[in-house]
Coordinates of C-alpha atoms in Angstrom, one line a residue:
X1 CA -84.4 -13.4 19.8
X2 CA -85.7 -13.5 16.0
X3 CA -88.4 -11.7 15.1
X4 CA -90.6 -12.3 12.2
X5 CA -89.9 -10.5 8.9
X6 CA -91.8 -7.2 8.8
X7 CA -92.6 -8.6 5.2
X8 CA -94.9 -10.8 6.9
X9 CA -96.8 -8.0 8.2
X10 CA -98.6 -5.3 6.9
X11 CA -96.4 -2.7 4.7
X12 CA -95.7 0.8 7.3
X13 CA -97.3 3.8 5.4
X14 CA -97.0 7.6 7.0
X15 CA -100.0 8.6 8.4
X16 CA -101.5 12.7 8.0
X17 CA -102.6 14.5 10.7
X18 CA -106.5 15.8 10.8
X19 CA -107.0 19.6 11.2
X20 CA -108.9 19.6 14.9
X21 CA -112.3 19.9 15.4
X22 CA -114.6 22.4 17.3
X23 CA -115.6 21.3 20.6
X24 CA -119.2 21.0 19.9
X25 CA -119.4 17.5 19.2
X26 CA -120.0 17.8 15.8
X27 CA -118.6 15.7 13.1
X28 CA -115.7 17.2 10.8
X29 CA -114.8 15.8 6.9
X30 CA -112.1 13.7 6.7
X31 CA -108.7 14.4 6.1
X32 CA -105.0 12.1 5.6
X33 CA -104.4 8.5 5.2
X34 CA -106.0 7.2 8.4
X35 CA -109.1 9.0 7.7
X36 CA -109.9 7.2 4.8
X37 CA -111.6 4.9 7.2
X38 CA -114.0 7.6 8.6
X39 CA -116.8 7.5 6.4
X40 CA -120.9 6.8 7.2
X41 CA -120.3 3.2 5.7
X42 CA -116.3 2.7 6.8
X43 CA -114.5 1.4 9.7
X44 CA -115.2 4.5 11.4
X45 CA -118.6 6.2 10.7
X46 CA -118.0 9.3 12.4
X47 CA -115.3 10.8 14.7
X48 CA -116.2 13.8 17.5
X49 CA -114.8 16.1 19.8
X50 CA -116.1 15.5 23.5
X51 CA -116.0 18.3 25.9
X52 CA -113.7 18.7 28.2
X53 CA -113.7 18.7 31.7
X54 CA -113.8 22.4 32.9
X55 CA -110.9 24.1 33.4
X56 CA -109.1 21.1 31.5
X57 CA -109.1 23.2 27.6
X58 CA -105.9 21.5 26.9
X59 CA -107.6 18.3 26.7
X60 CA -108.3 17.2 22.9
X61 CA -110.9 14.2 24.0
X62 CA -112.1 12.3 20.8
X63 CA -114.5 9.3 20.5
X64 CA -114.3 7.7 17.3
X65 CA -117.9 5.5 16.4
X66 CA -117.0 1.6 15.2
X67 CA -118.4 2.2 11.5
X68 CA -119.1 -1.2 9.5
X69 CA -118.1 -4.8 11.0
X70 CA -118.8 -8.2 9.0
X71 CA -121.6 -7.4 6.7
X72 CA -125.0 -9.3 8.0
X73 CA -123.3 -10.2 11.7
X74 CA -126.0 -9.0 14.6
X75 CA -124.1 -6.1 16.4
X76 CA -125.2 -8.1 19.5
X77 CA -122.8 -10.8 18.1
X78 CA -120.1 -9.1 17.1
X79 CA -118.3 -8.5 19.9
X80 CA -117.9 -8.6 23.9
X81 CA -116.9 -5.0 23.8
X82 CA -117.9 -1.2 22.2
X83 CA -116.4 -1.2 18.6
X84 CA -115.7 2.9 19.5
X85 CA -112.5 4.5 20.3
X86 CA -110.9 7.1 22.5
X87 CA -107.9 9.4 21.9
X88 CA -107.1 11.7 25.0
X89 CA -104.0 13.7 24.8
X90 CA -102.9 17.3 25.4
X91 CA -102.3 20.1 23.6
X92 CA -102.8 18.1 20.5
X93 CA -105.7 17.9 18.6
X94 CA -105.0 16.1 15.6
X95 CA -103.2 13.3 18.3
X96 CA -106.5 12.8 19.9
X97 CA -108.6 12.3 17.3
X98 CA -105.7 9.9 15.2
X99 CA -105.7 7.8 18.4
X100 CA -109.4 7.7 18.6
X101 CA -109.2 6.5 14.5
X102 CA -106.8 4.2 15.1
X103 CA -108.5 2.4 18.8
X104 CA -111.8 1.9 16.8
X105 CA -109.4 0.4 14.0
X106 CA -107.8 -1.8 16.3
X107 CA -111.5 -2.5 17.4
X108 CA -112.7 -3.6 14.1
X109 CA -109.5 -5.9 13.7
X110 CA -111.1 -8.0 16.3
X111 CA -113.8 -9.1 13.7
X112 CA -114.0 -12.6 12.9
X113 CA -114.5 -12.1 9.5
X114 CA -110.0 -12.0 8.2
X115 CA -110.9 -15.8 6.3
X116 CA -107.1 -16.7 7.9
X117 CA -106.4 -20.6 8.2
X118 CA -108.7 -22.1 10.9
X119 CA -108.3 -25.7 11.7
X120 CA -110.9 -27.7 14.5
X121 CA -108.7 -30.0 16.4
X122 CA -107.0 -31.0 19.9
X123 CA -103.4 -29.6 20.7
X124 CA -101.9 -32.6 19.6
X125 CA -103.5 -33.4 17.1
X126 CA -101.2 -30.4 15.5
X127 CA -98.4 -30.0 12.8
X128 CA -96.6 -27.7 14.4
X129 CA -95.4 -25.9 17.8
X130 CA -98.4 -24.8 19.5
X131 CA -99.3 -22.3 22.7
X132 CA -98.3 -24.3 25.5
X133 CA -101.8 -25.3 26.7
X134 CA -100.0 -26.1 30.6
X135 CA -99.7 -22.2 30.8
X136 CA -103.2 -20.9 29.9
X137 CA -104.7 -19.4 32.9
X138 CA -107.6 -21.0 35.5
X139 CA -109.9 -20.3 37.8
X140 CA -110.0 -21.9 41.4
X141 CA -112.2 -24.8 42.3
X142 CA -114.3 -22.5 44.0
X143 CA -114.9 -20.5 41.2
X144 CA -115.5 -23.1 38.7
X145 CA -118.1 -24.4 41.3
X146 CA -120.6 -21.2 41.0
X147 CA -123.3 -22.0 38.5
X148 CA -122.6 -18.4 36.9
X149 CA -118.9 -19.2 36.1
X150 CA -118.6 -17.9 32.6
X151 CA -116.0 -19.9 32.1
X152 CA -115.1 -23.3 32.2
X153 CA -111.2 -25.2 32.6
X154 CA -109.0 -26.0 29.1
X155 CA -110.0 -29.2 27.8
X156 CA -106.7 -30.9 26.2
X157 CA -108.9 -33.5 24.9
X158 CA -111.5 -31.4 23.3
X159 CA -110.8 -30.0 19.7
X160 CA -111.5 -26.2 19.5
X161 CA -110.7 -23.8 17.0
X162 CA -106.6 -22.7 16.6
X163 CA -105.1 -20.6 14.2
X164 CA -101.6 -19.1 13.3
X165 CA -99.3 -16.8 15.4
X166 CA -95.9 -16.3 15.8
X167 CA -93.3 -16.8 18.5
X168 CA -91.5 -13.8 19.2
X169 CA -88.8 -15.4 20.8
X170 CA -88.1 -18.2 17.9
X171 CA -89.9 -16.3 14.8
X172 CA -91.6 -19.8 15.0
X173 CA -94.8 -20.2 13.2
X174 CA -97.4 -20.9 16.1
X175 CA -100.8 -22.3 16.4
X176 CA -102.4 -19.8 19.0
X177 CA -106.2 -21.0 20.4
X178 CA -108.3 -18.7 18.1
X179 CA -110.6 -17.4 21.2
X180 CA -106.8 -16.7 22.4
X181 CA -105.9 -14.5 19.1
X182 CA -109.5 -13.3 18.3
X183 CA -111.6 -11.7 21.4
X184 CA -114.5 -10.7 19.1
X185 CA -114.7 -14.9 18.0
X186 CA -118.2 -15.9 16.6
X187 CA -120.0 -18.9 17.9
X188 CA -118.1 -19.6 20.9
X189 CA -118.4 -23.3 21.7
X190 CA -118.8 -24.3 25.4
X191 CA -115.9 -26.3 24.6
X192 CA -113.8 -22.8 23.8
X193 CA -115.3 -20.5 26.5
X194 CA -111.9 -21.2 28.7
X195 CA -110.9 -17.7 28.7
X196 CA -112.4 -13.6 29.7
X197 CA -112.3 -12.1 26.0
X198 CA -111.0 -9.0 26.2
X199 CA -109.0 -6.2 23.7
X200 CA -105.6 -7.1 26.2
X201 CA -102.9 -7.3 23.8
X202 CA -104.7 -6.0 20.7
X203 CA -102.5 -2.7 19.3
X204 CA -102.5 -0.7 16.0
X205 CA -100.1 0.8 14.5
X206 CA -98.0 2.0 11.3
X207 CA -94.9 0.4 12.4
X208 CA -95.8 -3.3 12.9
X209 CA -92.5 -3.5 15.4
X210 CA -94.0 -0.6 17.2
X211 CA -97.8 -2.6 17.2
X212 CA -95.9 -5.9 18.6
X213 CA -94.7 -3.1 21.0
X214 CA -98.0 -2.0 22.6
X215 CA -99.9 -5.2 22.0
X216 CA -96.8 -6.2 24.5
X217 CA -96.8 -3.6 26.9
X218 CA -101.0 -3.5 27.5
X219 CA -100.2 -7.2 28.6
X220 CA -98.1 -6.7 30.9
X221 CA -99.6 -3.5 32.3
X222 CA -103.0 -5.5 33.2
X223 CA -101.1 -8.4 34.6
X224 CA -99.8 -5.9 37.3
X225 CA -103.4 -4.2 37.4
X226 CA -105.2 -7.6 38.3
X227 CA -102.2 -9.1 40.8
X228 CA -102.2 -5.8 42.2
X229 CA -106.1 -5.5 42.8
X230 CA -106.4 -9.4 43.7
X231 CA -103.5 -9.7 46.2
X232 CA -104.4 -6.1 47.7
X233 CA -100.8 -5.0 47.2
X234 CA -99.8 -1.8 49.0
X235 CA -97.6 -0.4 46.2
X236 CA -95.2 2.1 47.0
X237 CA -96.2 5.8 45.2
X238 CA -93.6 6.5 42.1
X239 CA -90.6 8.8 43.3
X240 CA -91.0 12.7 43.7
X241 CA -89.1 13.7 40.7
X242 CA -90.9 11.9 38.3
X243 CA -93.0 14.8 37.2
X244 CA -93.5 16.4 33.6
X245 CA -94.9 19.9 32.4
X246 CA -98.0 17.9 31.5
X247 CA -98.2 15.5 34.6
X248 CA -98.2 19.0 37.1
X249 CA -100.8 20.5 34.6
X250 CA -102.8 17.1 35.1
X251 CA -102.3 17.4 38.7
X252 CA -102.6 20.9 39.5
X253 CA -106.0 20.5 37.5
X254 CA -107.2 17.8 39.8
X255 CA -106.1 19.5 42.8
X256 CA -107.7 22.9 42.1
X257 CA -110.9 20.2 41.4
X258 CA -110.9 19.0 44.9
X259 CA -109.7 15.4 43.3
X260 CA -106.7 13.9 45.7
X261 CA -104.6 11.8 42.7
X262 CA -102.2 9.0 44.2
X263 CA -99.7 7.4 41.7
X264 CA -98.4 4.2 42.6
X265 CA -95.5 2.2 40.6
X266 CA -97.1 -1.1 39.9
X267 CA -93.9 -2.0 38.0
X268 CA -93.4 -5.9 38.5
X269 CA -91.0 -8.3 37.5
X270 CA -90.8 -7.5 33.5
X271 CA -89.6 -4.2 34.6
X272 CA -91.5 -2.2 32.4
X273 CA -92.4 1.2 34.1
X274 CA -96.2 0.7 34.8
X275 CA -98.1 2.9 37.0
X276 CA -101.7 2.7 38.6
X277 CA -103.6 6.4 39.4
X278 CA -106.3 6.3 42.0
X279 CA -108.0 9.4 41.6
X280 CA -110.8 10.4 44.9
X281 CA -113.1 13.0 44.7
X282 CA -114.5 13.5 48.5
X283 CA -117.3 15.5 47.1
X284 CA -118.7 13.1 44.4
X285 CA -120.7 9.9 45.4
X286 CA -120.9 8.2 42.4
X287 CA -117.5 8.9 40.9
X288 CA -115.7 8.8 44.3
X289 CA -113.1 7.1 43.2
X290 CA -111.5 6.6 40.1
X291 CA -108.7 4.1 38.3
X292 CA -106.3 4.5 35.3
X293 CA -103.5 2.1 34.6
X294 CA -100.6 2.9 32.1
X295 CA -97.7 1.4 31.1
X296 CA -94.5 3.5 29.4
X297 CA -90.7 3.6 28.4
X298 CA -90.3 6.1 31.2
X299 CA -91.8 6.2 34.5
X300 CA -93.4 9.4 33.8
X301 CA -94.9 8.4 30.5
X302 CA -96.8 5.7 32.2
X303 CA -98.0 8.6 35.4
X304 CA -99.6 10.4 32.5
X305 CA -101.5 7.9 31.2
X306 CA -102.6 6.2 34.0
X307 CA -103.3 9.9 35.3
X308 CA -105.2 10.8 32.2
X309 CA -107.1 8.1 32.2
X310 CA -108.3 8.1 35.8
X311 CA -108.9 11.9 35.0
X312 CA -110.9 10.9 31.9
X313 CA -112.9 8.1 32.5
X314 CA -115.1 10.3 35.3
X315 CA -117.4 10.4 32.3
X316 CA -118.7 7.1 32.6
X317 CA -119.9 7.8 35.8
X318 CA -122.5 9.7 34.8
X319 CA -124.1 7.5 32.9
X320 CA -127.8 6.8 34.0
X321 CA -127.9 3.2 32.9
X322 CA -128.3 1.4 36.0
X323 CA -125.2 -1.1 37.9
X324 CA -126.6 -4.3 39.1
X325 CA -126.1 -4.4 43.1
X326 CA -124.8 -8.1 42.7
X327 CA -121.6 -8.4 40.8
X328 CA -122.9 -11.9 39.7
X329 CA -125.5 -9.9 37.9
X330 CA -122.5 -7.8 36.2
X331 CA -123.2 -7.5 31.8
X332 CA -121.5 -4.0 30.9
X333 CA -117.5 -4.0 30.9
X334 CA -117.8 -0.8 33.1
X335 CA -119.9 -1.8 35.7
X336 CA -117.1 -2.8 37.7
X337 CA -115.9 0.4 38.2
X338 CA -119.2 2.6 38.3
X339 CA -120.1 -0.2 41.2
X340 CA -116.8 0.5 43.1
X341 CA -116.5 4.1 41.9
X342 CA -119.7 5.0 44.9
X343 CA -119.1 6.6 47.8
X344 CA -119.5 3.6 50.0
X345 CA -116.7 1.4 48.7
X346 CA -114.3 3.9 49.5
X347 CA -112.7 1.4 52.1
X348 CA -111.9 -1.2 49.6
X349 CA -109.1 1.1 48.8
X350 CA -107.6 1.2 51.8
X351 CA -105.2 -1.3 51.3
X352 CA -103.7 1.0 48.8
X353 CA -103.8 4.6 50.4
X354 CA -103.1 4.0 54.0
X355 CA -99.2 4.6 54.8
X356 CA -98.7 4.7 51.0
X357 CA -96.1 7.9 51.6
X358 CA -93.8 5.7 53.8
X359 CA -93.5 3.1 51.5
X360 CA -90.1 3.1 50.0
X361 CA -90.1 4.1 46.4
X362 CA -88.0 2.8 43.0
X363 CA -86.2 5.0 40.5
X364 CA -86.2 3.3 36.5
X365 CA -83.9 3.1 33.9
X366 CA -86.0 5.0 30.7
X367 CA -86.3 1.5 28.1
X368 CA -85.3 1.8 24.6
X369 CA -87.4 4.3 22.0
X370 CA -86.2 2.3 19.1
X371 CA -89.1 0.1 18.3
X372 CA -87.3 -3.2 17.2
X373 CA -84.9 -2.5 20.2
X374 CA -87.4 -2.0 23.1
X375 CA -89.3 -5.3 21.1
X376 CA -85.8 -7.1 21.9
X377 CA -85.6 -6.2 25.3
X378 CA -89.3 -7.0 26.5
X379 CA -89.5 -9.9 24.7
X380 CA -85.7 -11.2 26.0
X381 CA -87.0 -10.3 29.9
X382 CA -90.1 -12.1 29.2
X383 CA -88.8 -15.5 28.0
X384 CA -86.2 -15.4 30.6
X385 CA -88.8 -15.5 33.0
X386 CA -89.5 -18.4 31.1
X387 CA -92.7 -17.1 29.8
X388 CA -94.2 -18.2 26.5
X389 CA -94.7 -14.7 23.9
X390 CA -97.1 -14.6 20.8
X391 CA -98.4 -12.6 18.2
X392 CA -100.9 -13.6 15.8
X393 CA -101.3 -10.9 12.6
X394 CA -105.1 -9.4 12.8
X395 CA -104.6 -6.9 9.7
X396 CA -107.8 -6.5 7.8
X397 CA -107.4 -5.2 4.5
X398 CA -109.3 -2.0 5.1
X399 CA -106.3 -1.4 7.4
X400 CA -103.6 -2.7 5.7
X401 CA -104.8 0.0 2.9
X402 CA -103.8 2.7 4.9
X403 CA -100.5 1.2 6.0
X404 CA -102.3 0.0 9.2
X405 CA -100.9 -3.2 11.4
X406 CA -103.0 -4.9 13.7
X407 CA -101.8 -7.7 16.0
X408 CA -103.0 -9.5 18.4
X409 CA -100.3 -10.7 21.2
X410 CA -100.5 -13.3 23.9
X411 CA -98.4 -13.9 27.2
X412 CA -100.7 -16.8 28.5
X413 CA -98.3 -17.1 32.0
X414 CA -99.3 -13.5 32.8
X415 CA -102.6 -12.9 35.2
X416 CA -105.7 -11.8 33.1
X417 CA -107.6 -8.9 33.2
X418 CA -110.9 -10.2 34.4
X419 CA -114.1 -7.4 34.3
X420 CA -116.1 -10.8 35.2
X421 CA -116.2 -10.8 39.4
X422 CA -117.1 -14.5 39.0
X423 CA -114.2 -15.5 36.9
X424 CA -110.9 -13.9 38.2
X425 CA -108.2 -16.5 37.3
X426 CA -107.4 -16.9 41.1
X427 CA -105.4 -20.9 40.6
X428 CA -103.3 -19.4 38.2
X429 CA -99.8 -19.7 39.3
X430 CA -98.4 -16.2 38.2
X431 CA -101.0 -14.4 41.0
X432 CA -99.5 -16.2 43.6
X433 CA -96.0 -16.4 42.4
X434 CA -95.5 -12.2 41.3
X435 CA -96.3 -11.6 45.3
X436 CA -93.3 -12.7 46.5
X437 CA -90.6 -11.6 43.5
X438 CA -91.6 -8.8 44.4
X439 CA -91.4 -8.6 48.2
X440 CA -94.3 -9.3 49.0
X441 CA -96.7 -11.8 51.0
X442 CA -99.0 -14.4 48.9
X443 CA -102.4 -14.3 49.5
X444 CA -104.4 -17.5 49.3
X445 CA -108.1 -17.2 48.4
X446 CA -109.9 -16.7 51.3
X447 CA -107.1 -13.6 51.9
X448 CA -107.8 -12.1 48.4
X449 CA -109.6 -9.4 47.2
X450 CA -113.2 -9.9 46.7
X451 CA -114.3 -6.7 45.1
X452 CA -114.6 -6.2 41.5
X453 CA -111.9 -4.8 40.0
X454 CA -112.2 -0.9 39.4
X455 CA -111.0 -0.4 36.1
X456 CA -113.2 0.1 32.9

């Protein structure tokens, strides 16, 4: 595998942690490299210490506020999703909130506003290797059929907007679709509206190998959510030594909360240790059950973040904004799970928790730490499955000032994350095709699941 030159991506710079903040909500001055985007006019406008669940004080929750985005852009255009980040960690304050910095970083470097090389045209029409258009992802017949489809099949005839990636595998200059590369595009032609934008692949970070890293990882992690979900797959729960000091803390927490946590290895093919946490909570109708999703070099590492974030995202739950009762009605990238987080969908999870503690269970091999190393080995496994990997550089220079990367990375054969019920990717051949790899029966359409999928 060659990968590109780190010259070609944003210089690495050390970032300083911030002092933590009171747990009052309050915004606190700014501090370090990274926090030279935190200002009322910056990248970040303001950063702030949520409250934490009770009886959960080790929790340092942050929410950094998306600050400034392409100057005279509509916030209603500027993106499909919140420009706000989260940082949730334990017993680490200054963590938290440089993750929550550094999400509504990564958030802004979805702007369509970096000026890079843009060129209108049809694949072929190219000079260059290009994404291999046969492997971008569709929806069924049926689902192309409903007149609320948001999206509509590739056109290879049609010109659309393409930009410049690389191939991870080659260090090949790339043309990548730009709605591929850029989820927060402007002025979406009809002609480009072939795939569910999303932040999937998107990462941040001060090591650009370590960014290619995550942007890989997230990829992968929500191709195993969505088979998972969509071919109702009863995964095995991960094995019983695969605990931490933090993971029982997280668990003991839940448990003393009347919350039952199950945490099943979604691991697929790639290998990469990748775990999905339904969290239930008998006594909550609205937030009756929970999903995280995680992906990690360990088996554990993922367990706590998928954990966490189950744990966490009970917040949204709350919220009084109403959930349309049709999911063809869906807007909001959390209705989904608020819809199937009541009470009364609690047997669309069957599939999962019945006879999930007979189910035989995997150990893992830990993967690499070393960034270029681990980068090697996922990228390696991935093209031996003779899938296509990409990265396209998204570094703004407010980022790049701090000794920010951001990238943007692209595994077209692996499912999509879908939040849109109507457009869930169900003809492309990896849903069918991950099934049995890994042991299990392919569902055809009329056998999948029709519920929304839970996450947020």
């Amino acid at each position: 595998m060659v990968l590109p030159s780190a010259a070609r991506w944003a210089a690495t710079a050390p970032v300083d942690s911030a002092p933590p903040m009171a747990d009052d909500g309050r915004t606190d001055p700014p501090s370090g490299a990274l926090e030279q985007l935190v200002s009322p006019f910056g990248v970040v406008s303001a950063v702030r210490r949520l409250r934490s669940p009770r009886g959960l004080a080790r929790l340092a929750n942050y929410v950094a506020l998306g600050g400034g985005r392409a100057p005279g852009v509509p916030p209603a255009s500027r993106r499909p999703e919140s420009g706000d980040g989260c940082g949730r960690v334990l017993d680490d304050t200054a963590l938290g909130r440089l993750i929550a910095v550094a999400e509504a970083a990564e958030r802004y470097a979805a702007g369509d506003f970096l000026r890079e090389t843009v060129v209108w045209a049809r694949a072929g029409e190219l000079d260059g290797p290009t994404l291999d258009t046969w492997r971008i992802a569709r929806c069924s017949p049926r689902e192309y059929g409903h007149p609320r489809c948001p999206v509509r099949p590739f056109d290879a005839d049609a010109a659309i907007r393409w930009v410049l990636g690389f191939d991870l595998a080659t260090g090949e200059r790339t043309w990548v679709p730009a709605v591929m590369a850029c989820y927060a595009l402007r002025d979406v032609r009809p002609e480009e509206a072939f795939v569910y934008r999303l932040s999937t692949g998107y990462a941040v970070h001060t090591d650009p190998t370590e960014a290619l890293v995550q942007g890989v990882c997230e990829v992968v992690e929500r191709d195993a959510a969505a088979v998972a979900w969509l071919q109702c797959l009863p995964l095995p729960l991960i094995v019983e030594n695969a605990r931490s000091e933090q993971l029982d803390h997280l668990l003991s927490w839940g448990a003393r909360h009347f919350l039952d946590s199950y945490l099943f290895d979604a691991t697929t093919d790639v290998g990469l240790p990748t775990v999905c946490c339904l969290q239930v909570a008998h006594h909550d109708p609205r937030a009756h059950q929970t999903m995280g999703c995680g992906t990690g070099r360990t088996i554990v590492e993922a367990a706590e973040k998928a954990l966490l974030e189950a744990t966490t995202v009970r917040a949204i739950y709350t919220s009084e904004d109403p959930v349309p009762d049709s999911p063809a009605d869906f807007a909001n990238v959390d209705h989904g799970a608020r819809f199937m987080g009541r009470a009364e969908r609690r047997a669309a999870f069957d599939f999962l928790v019945d006879g999930a503690a007979r189910r035989p269970r995997s150990e893992h091999v830990p993967w690499p730490r070393d960034p270029a190393t681990m980068l090697e080995r996922l990228v390696s496994t991935l093209t031996g499955l003779g899938m296509q990997v990409l990265a396209v550089d998204r570094t703004p220079r407010e980022l790049a000032a701090v000794g920010l990367t951001a990238v943007s990375v692209v595994i077209p054969d692996l499912q999509p994350l879908s939040l849109a019920p109507l457009a869930q990717f169900r003809a492309h051949p990896r849903l069918s095709a991950l099934p049995p790899a890994l042991g299990y029966p392919n569902r055809n359409e009329e056998e999948q699941n029709l519920w929304p999928h839970p996450l947020a």
